[in-house]
mmCIF file of C-alpha atoms in Angstrom:
data_model
loop_
_atom_site.group_PDB
_atom_site.id
_atom_site.type_symbol
_atom_site.label_atom_id
_atom_site.label_comp_id
_atom_site.label_asym_id
_atom_site.label_seq_id
_atom_site.Cartn_x
_atom_site.Cartn_y
_atom_site.Cartn_z
ATOM 1 C CA UNK G 1 86.308 -4.099 -98.455
ATOM 2 C CA UNK G 2 86.756 -1.333 -95.997
ATOM 3 C CA UNK G 3 87.320 -1.170 -92.744
ATOM 4 C CA UNK G 4 84.187 0.809 -92.685
ATOM 5 C CA UNK G 5 81.948 -1.195 -94.883
ATOM 6 C CA UNK G 6 82.811 -4.188 -92.392
ATOM 7 C CA UNK G 7 81.787 -2.190 -89.413
ATOM 8 C CA UNK G 8 78.417 -1.220 -91.674
ATOM 9 C CA UNK G 9 77.668 -4.829 -91.819
ATOM 10 C CA UNK G 10 78.608 -5.851 -88.259
ATOM 11 C CA UNK G 11 75.812 -3.432 -87.644
ATOM 12 C CA UNK G 12 73.230 -5.635 -89.486
ATOM 13 C CA UNK G 13 73.737 -8.052 -88.059
ATOM 14 C CA UNK G 14 72.941 -6.264 -84.576
ATOM 15 C CA UNK G 15 70.030 -4.736 -85.516
ATOM 16 C CA UNK G 16 68.734 -8.019 -86.809
ATOM 17 C CA UNK G 17 69.277 -10.476 -83.975
ATOM 18 C CA UNK G 18 67.162 -7.672 -81.756
ATOM 19 C CA UNK G 19 64.093 -8.980 -80.784
ATOM 20 C CA UNK G 20 60.893 -6.778 -82.972
ATOM 21 C CA UNK G 21 58.603 -4.218 -80.439
ATOM 22 C CA UNK G 22 56.008 -4.482 -82.849
ATOM 23 C CA UNK G 23 52.218 -4.617 -80.896
ATOM 24 C CA UNK G 24 50.837 -6.951 -82.501
ATOM 25 C CA UNK G 25 47.511 -5.905 -83.602
ATOM 26 C CA UNK G 26 45.635 -8.950 -82.566
ATOM 27 C CA UNK G 27 46.987 -9.073 -79.177
ATOM 28 C CA UNK G 28 45.744 -5.048 -79.412
ATOM 29 C CA UNK G 29 42.544 -6.816 -80.348
ATOM 30 C CA UNK G 30 42.101 -8.978 -77.549
ATOM 31 C CA UNK G 31 42.813 -6.816 -75.349
ATOM 32 C CA UNK G 32 39.940 -4.020 -76.011
ATOM 33 C CA UNK G 33 37.340 -7.228 -76.042
ATOM 34 C CA UNK G 34 38.971 -8.095 -72.483
ATOM 35 C CA UNK G 35 38.666 -4.503 -71.332
ATOM 36 C CA UNK G 36 35.429 -4.439 -72.303
ATOM 37 C CA UNK G 37 32.813 -7.123 -71.062
ATOM 38 C CA UNK G 38 35.164 -5.640 -67.541
ATOM 39 C CA UNK G 39 34.152 -3.157 -67.625
ATOM 40 C CA UNK G 40 30.170 -4.331 -68.214
ATOM 41 C CA UNK G 41 30.230 -7.108 -65.674
ATOM 42 C CA UNK G 42 31.101 -3.613 -63.491
ATOM 43 C CA UNK G 43 28.754 -2.234 -64.657
ATOM 44 C CA UNK G 44 26.360 -5.012 -64.122
ATOM 45 C CA UNK G 45 27.647 -5.289 -59.901
ATOM 46 C CA UNK G 46 26.542 -1.808 -59.435
ATOM 47 C CA UNK G 47 23.237 -1.509 -60.884
ATOM 48 C CA UNK G 48 22.781 -5.223 -58.099
ATOM 49 C CA UNK G 49 24.059 -2.630 -56.096
ATOM 50 C CA UNK G 50 21.554 -0.094 -56.455
ATOM 51 C CA UNK G 51 19.126 -2.046 -56.666
ATOM 52 C CA UNK G 52 20.020 -4.118 -53.504
ATOM 53 C CA UNK G 53 19.380 -0.031 -51.875
ATOM 54 C CA UNK G 54 16.019 0.383 -53.041
ATOM 55 C CA UNK G 55 15.046 -2.975 -52.116
ATOM 56 C CA UNK G 56 16.620 -1.271 -48.460
ATOM 57 C CA UNK G 57 14.675 2.191 -48.159
ATOM 58 C CA UNK G 58 11.153 0.978 -46.754
ATOM 59 C CA UNK G 59 10.183 4.361 -47.560
ATOM 60 C CA UNK G 60 9.693 3.042 -51.780
ATOM 61 C CA UNK G 61 9.176 -0.379 -50.427
ATOM 62 C CA UNK G 62 5.236 -0.931 -50.722
ATOM 63 C CA UNK G 63 3.399 -1.647 -46.852
ATOM 64 C CA UNK G 64 0.698 -4.365 -46.925
ATOM 65 C CA UNK G 65 -2.288 -3.129 -45.881
ATOM 66 C CA UNK G 66 -4.271 -5.439 -43.442
ATOM 67 C CA UNK G 67 -8.262 -4.999 -42.339
ATOM 68 C CA UNK G 68 -8.657 -4.451 -39.145
ATOM 69 C CA UNK G 69 -9.479 -7.447 -37.616
ATOM 70 C CA UNK G 70 -13.285 -6.476 -35.484
ATOM 71 C CA UNK G 71 -13.629 -8.222 -31.706
ATOM 72 C CA UNK G 72 -15.166 -10.829 -32.558
ATOM 73 C CA UNK G 73 -12.783 -11.953 -35.209
ATOM 74 C CA UNK G 74 -10.265 -11.027 -33.185
ATOM 75 C CA UNK G 75 -11.763 -14.418 -30.380
ATOM 76 C CA UNK G 76 -9.650 -17.786 -30.080
ATOM 77 C CA UNK G 77 -13.090 -19.967 -31.194
ATOM 78 C CA UNK G 78 -15.094 -17.958 -31.463
ATOM 79 C CA UNK G 79 -16.227 -18.166 -27.641
ATOM 80 C CA UNK G 80 -17.817 -14.172 -26.076
ATOM 81 C CA UNK G 81 -16.324 -12.581 -23.091
ATOM 82 C CA UNK G 82 -17.896 -11.094 -20.811
ATOM 83 C CA UNK G 83 -17.083 -9.374 -17.368
ATOM 84 C CA UNK G 84 -19.279 -9.402 -14.309
ATOM 85 C CA UNK G 85 -19.320 -6.237 -11.971
ATOM 86 C CA UNK G 86 -20.688 -6.967 -8.457
ATOM 87 C CA UNK G 87 -23.204 -3.640 -7.143
ATOM 88 C CA UNK G 88 -22.350 -2.562 -3.326
ATOM 89 C CA UNK G 89 -25.549 -2.564 -1.509
ATOM 90 C CA UNK G 90 -25.738 1.659 -0.536
ATOM 91 C CA UNK G 91 -25.404 1.680 -5.108
ATOM 92 C CA UNK G 92 -28.106 -0.061 -5.612
ATOM 93 C CA UNK G 93 -30.673 2.626 -5.116
ATOM 94 C CA UNK G 94 -28.740 4.784 -8.049
ATOM 95 C CA UNK G 95 -27.743 2.281 -10.695
ATOM 96 C CA UNK G 96 -31.922 1.480 -10.635
ATOM 97 C CA UNK G 97 -31.980 5.483 -11.331
ATOM 98 C CA UNK G 98 -29.194 5.192 -13.378
ATOM 99 C CA UNK G 99 -30.207 2.517 -15.543
ATOM 100 C CA UNK G 100 -30.609 4.378 -18.810
ATOM 101 C CA UNK G 101 -27.310 6.456 -18.384
ATOM 102 C CA UNK G 102 -24.727 3.604 -17.798
ATOM 103 C CA UNK G 103 -26.714 1.501 -20.605
ATOM 104 C CA UNK G 104 -26.881 3.852 -23.639
ATOM 105 C CA UNK G 105 -22.615 4.517 -23.872
ATOM 106 C CA UNK G 106 -22.451 0.362 -23.215
ATOM 107 C CA UNK G 107 -25.042 -0.026 -26.296
ATOM 108 C CA UNK G 108 -24.689 2.203 -29.179
ATOM 109 C CA UNK G 109 -20.920 3.874 -28.485
ATOM 110 C CA UNK G 110 -18.937 0.373 -27.124
ATOM 111 C CA UNK G 111 -21.493 -2.288 -28.958
ATOM 112 C CA UNK G 112 -21.969 -4.393 -25.645
ATOM 113 C CA UNK G 113 -24.531 -6.801 -24.419
ATOM 114 C CA UNK G 114 -25.337 -5.661 -20.991
ATOM 115 C CA UNK G 115 -27.800 -7.077 -18.526
ATOM 116 C CA UNK G 116 -28.374 -6.449 -14.835
ATOM 117 C CA UNK G 117 -28.413 -10.219 -13.618
ATOM 118 C CA UNK G 118 -30.717 -9.730 -10.015
ATOM 119 C CA UNK G 119 -29.551 -13.397 -8.419
ATOM 120 C CA UNK G 120 -26.203 -12.715 -7.598
ATOM 121 C CA UNK G 121 -27.674 -8.424 -7.660
ATOM 122 C CA UNK G 122 -24.508 -7.491 -10.684
ATOM 123 C CA UNK G 123 -23.739 -5.840 -13.634
ATOM 124 C CA UNK G 124 -23.058 -8.879 -16.990
ATOM 125 C CA UNK G 125 -21.462 -7.455 -19.839
ATOM 126 C CA UNK G 126 -20.887 -9.320 -22.754
ATOM 127 C CA UNK G 127 -19.355 -9.138 -26.629
ATOM 128 C CA UNK G 128 -21.329 -9.841 -29.081
ATOM 129 C CA UNK G 129 -20.384 -9.663 -33.684
ATOM 130 C CA UNK G 130 -20.871 -6.198 -33.136
ATOM 131 C CA UNK G 131 -17.931 -5.040 -31.337
ATOM 132 C CA UNK G 132 -15.952 -3.655 -32.972
ATOM 133 C CA UNK G 133 -13.442 -3.000 -30.331
ATOM 134 C CA UNK G 134 -11.290 -5.651 -29.002
ATOM 135 C CA UNK G 135 -10.811 -2.777 -25.470
ATOM 136 C CA UNK G 136 -13.701 -2.088 -25.296
ATOM 137 C CA UNK G 137 -15.185 -4.826 -22.857
ATOM 138 C CA UNK G 138 -12.656 -4.060 -20.850
ATOM 139 C CA UNK G 139 -13.837 -0.017 -21.302
ATOM 140 C CA UNK G 140 -16.844 -0.863 -19.854
ATOM 141 C CA UNK G 141 -16.242 -3.470 -17.074
ATOM 142 C CA UNK G 142 -14.094 0.193 -16.010
ATOM 143 C CA UNK G 143 -16.670 2.168 -16.416
ATOM 144 C CA UNK G 144 -19.812 0.573 -14.426
ATOM 145 C CA UNK G 145 -16.147 -0.038 -11.615
ATOM 146 C CA UNK G 146 -16.606 3.839 -11.881
ATOM 147 C CA UNK G 147 -20.029 4.114 -11.282
ATOM 148 C CA UNK G 148 -20.314 1.266 -8.458
ATOM 149 C CA UNK G 149 -17.566 2.965 -6.450
ATOM 150 C CA UNK G 150 -19.922 6.393 -6.321
ATOM 151 C CA UNK G 151 -19.307 8.727 -8.828
ATOM 152 C CA UNK G 152 -21.940 10.328 -11.217
ATOM 153 C CA UNK G 153 -22.209 8.533 -14.694
ATOM 154 C CA UNK G 154 -21.274 11.743 -16.524
ATOM 155 C CA UNK G 155 -18.018 11.791 -14.862
ATOM 156 C CA UNK G 156 -17.780 7.888 -15.164
ATOM 157 C CA UNK G 157 -18.209 8.238 -19.230
ATOM 158 C CA UNK G 158 -14.767 9.979 -19.474
ATOM 159 C CA UNK G 159 -13.029 6.826 -19.205
ATOM 160 C CA UNK G 160 -14.527 5.763 -21.756
ATOM 161 C CA UNK G 161 -12.928 9.321 -24.122
ATOM 162 C CA UNK G 162 -10.148 9.822 -22.014
ATOM 163 C CA UNK G 163 -7.098 7.113 -22.374
ATOM 164 C CA UNK G 164 -5.341 8.930 -19.460
ATOM 165 C CA UNK G 165 -7.890 8.528 -16.578
ATOM 166 C CA UNK G 166 -7.260 6.409 -13.446
ATOM 167 C CA UNK G 167 -8.215 5.686 -10.780
ATOM 168 C CA UNK G 168 -7.114 5.532 -7.183
ATOM 169 C CA UNK G 169 -7.875 4.620 -3.398
ATOM 170 C CA UNK G 170 -7.353 4.158 0.615
ATOM 171 C CA UNK G 171 -8.061 5.009 3.108
ATOM 172 C CA UNK G 172 -8.000 7.283 5.710
ATOM 173 C CA UNK G 173 -6.131 5.210 7.917
ATOM 174 C CA UNK G 174 -3.114 4.532 5.647
ATOM 175 C CA UNK G 175 -2.588 8.140 6.061
ATOM 176 C CA UNK G 176 -2.793 8.290 9.817
ATOM 177 C CA UNK G 177 -3.222 6.139 12.383
ATOM 178 C CA UNK G 178 -7.175 7.461 13.114
ATOM 179 C CA UNK G 179 -9.311 5.704 15.849
ATOM 180 C CA UNK G 180 -12.695 7.402 16.520
ATOM 181 C CA UNK G 181 -13.802 10.699 17.080
ATOM 182 C CA UNK G 182 -10.529 11.278 16.222
ATOM 183 C CA UNK G 183 -11.185 9.555 13.184
ATOM 184 C CA UNK G 184 -14.595 10.720 11.950
ATOM 185 C CA UNK G 185 -12.677 14.631 12.307
ATOM 186 C CA UNK G 186 -9.820 14.305 10.170
ATOM 187 C CA UNK G 187 -12.571 12.543 7.493
ATOM 188 C CA UNK G 188 -15.319 15.574 8.347
ATOM 189 C CA UNK G 189 -11.406 18.527 7.573
ATOM 190 C CA UNK G 190 -11.285 16.786 4.305
ATOM 191 C CA UNK G 191 -15.081 16.558 2.964
ATOM 192 C CA UNK G 192 -15.380 20.733 4.731
ATOM 193 C CA UNK G 193 -18.615 22.238 6.028
ATOM 194 C CA UNK G 194 -21.302 21.099 2.834
ATOM 195 C CA UNK G 195 -18.250 20.199 0.621
ATOM 196 C CA UNK G 196 -16.532 22.772 0.373
ATOM 197 C CA UNK G 197 -13.031 22.045 0.762
ATOM 198 C CA UNK G 198 -13.741 18.962 -1.178
ATOM 199 C CA UNK G 199 -15.341 21.216 -4.242
ATOM 200 C CA UNK G 200 -12.363 23.395 -3.545
ATOM 201 C CA UNK G 201 -9.480 20.867 -3.880
ATOM 202 C CA UNK G 202 -11.662 18.701 -7.507
ATOM 203 C CA UNK G 203 -12.012 22.331 -9.453
ATOM 204 C CA UNK G 204 -8.056 23.723 -8.168
ATOM 205 C CA UNK G 205 -6.680 19.972 -9.815
ATOM 206 C CA UNK G 206 -9.693 18.831 -12.240
ATOM 207 C CA UNK G 207 -10.376 15.384 -9.969
ATOM 208 C CA UNK G 208 -13.265 14.254 -9.660
ATOM 209 C CA UNK G 209 -13.231 12.421 -5.152
ATOM 210 C CA UNK G 210 -15.743 10.374 -3.102
ATOM 211 C CA UNK G 211 -14.919 10.298 0.612
ATOM 212 C CA UNK G 212 -17.335 6.374 1.465
ATOM 213 C CA UNK G 213 -16.617 6.413 4.663
ATOM 214 C CA UNK G 214 -13.149 6.043 5.463
ATOM 215 C CA UNK G 215 -12.349 5.493 2.015
ATOM 216 C CA UNK G 216 -11.320 7.578 -0.411
ATOM 217 C CA UNK G 217 -11.752 7.266 -4.523
ATOM 218 C CA UNK G 218 -10.112 10.054 -7.069
ATOM 219 C CA UNK G 219 -10.309 9.976 -10.486
ATOM 220 C CA UNK G 220 -8.428 11.922 -13.160
ATOM 221 C CA UNK G 221 -5.263 11.754 -14.912
ATOM 222 C CA UNK G 222 -1.641 11.125 -13.108
ATOM 223 C CA UNK G 223 -0.204 14.376 -12.164
ATOM 224 C CA UNK G 224 -3.687 16.117 -10.767
ATOM 225 C CA UNK G 225 -4.295 12.544 -8.889
ATOM 226 C CA UNK G 226 -1.031 13.559 -7.481
ATOM 227 C CA UNK G 227 -1.853 16.785 -6.914
ATOM 228 C CA UNK G 228 -4.872 16.242 -4.723
ATOM 229 C CA UNK G 229 -4.125 13.645 -2.654
ATOM 230 C CA UNK G 230 -1.036 15.655 -1.676
ATOM 231 C CA UNK G 231 -3.983 17.856 0.198
ATOM 232 C CA UNK G 232 -5.735 15.318 1.023
ATOM 233 C CA UNK G 233 -3.048 14.160 3.468
ATOM 234 C CA UNK G 234 -2.364 16.927 4.899
ATOM 235 C CA UNK G 235 -5.803 18.248 6.532
ATOM 236 C CA UNK G 236 -5.774 14.425 7.472
ATOM 237 C CA UNK G 237 -2.122 14.129 8.892
ATOM 238 C CA UNK G 238 -3.517 17.960 10.535
ATOM 239 C CA UNK G 239 -3.127 20.727 8.562
ATOM 240 C CA UNK G 240 -4.779 24.000 8.487
ATOM 241 C CA UNK G 241 -7.614 24.355 5.526
ATOM 242 C CA UNK G 242 -6.928 28.498 4.875
ATOM 243 C CA UNK G 243 -2.756 26.369 4.114
ATOM 244 C CA UNK G 244 -5.088 23.859 1.837
ATOM 245 C CA UNK G 245 -6.537 26.325 0.448
ATOM 246 C CA UNK G 246 -3.531 28.599 -0.220
ATOM 247 C CA UNK G 247 -1.827 25.798 -1.780
ATOM 248 C CA UNK G 248 -5.008 24.979 -3.560
ATOM 249 C CA UNK G 249 -4.428 28.692 -5.060
ATOM 250 C CA UNK G 250 -0.975 28.885 -6.352
ATOM 251 C CA UNK G 251 -2.109 24.699 -7.557
ATOM 252 C CA UNK G 252 -5.357 26.139 -9.517
ATOM 253 C CA UNK G 253 -2.768 29.718 -10.832
ATOM 254 C CA UNK G 254 -0.379 27.291 -12.402
ATOM 255 C CA UNK G 255 -2.381 24.636 -14.223
ATOM 256 C CA UNK G 256 -4.063 27.582 -15.843
ATOM 257 C CA UNK G 257 -1.077 29.480 -17.127
ATOM 258 C CA UNK G 258 -0.126 25.664 -18.567
ATOM 259 C CA UNK G 259 -3.181 25.142 -20.301
#
């Protein structure tokens, strides 16, 4: 045996001792199956996340619908509610003359039961099974209360149709302490000759004003009541009517431009 043949045999023996790098088909197949299971699990997780996102979207969720409860069904215990509004002595005759105008919106529009108690001289309002709105009783009480303050039924009925109307009352002496003739002159300045000043303030500020002795009542929106109150306070404090008229003219011009 030559030296070259001996070296070739030694190299063959060394290569036979080396580990084999051939890929086992069973191992390869098992890895492929494992990869598919992982992909299936990831797909299931992504589907669950999409379902959760769809459930979280309020637009995709069907909202439940409930029928509106009537005032009769919303009452606790099924008992009827009522209000009692006292009638002052000086409003007894106007109430009798305008009874039909007051009764019509309360019965036909608010579906309330109304009566006048002659013993207590008060208007009693009560809910019935036909009353639909739970706030109808309070609206009706406010409507009658505004009439008792001295407003006309045509002005008081606005409380039933609009939600942003308010009533404000204050004494002339709350603005300035006046007595005797000084108080009478202040009330005269607010009213004006034949009510001209009061009408000018009402038309400029789109409010309604009632002057009952030394008490003043204002009906209107919040902003309009503030404008009318400022004008009345200026007159009580002694401002010339011409200056107040000028201010009211500017106020009316701004309000017309706004609307």
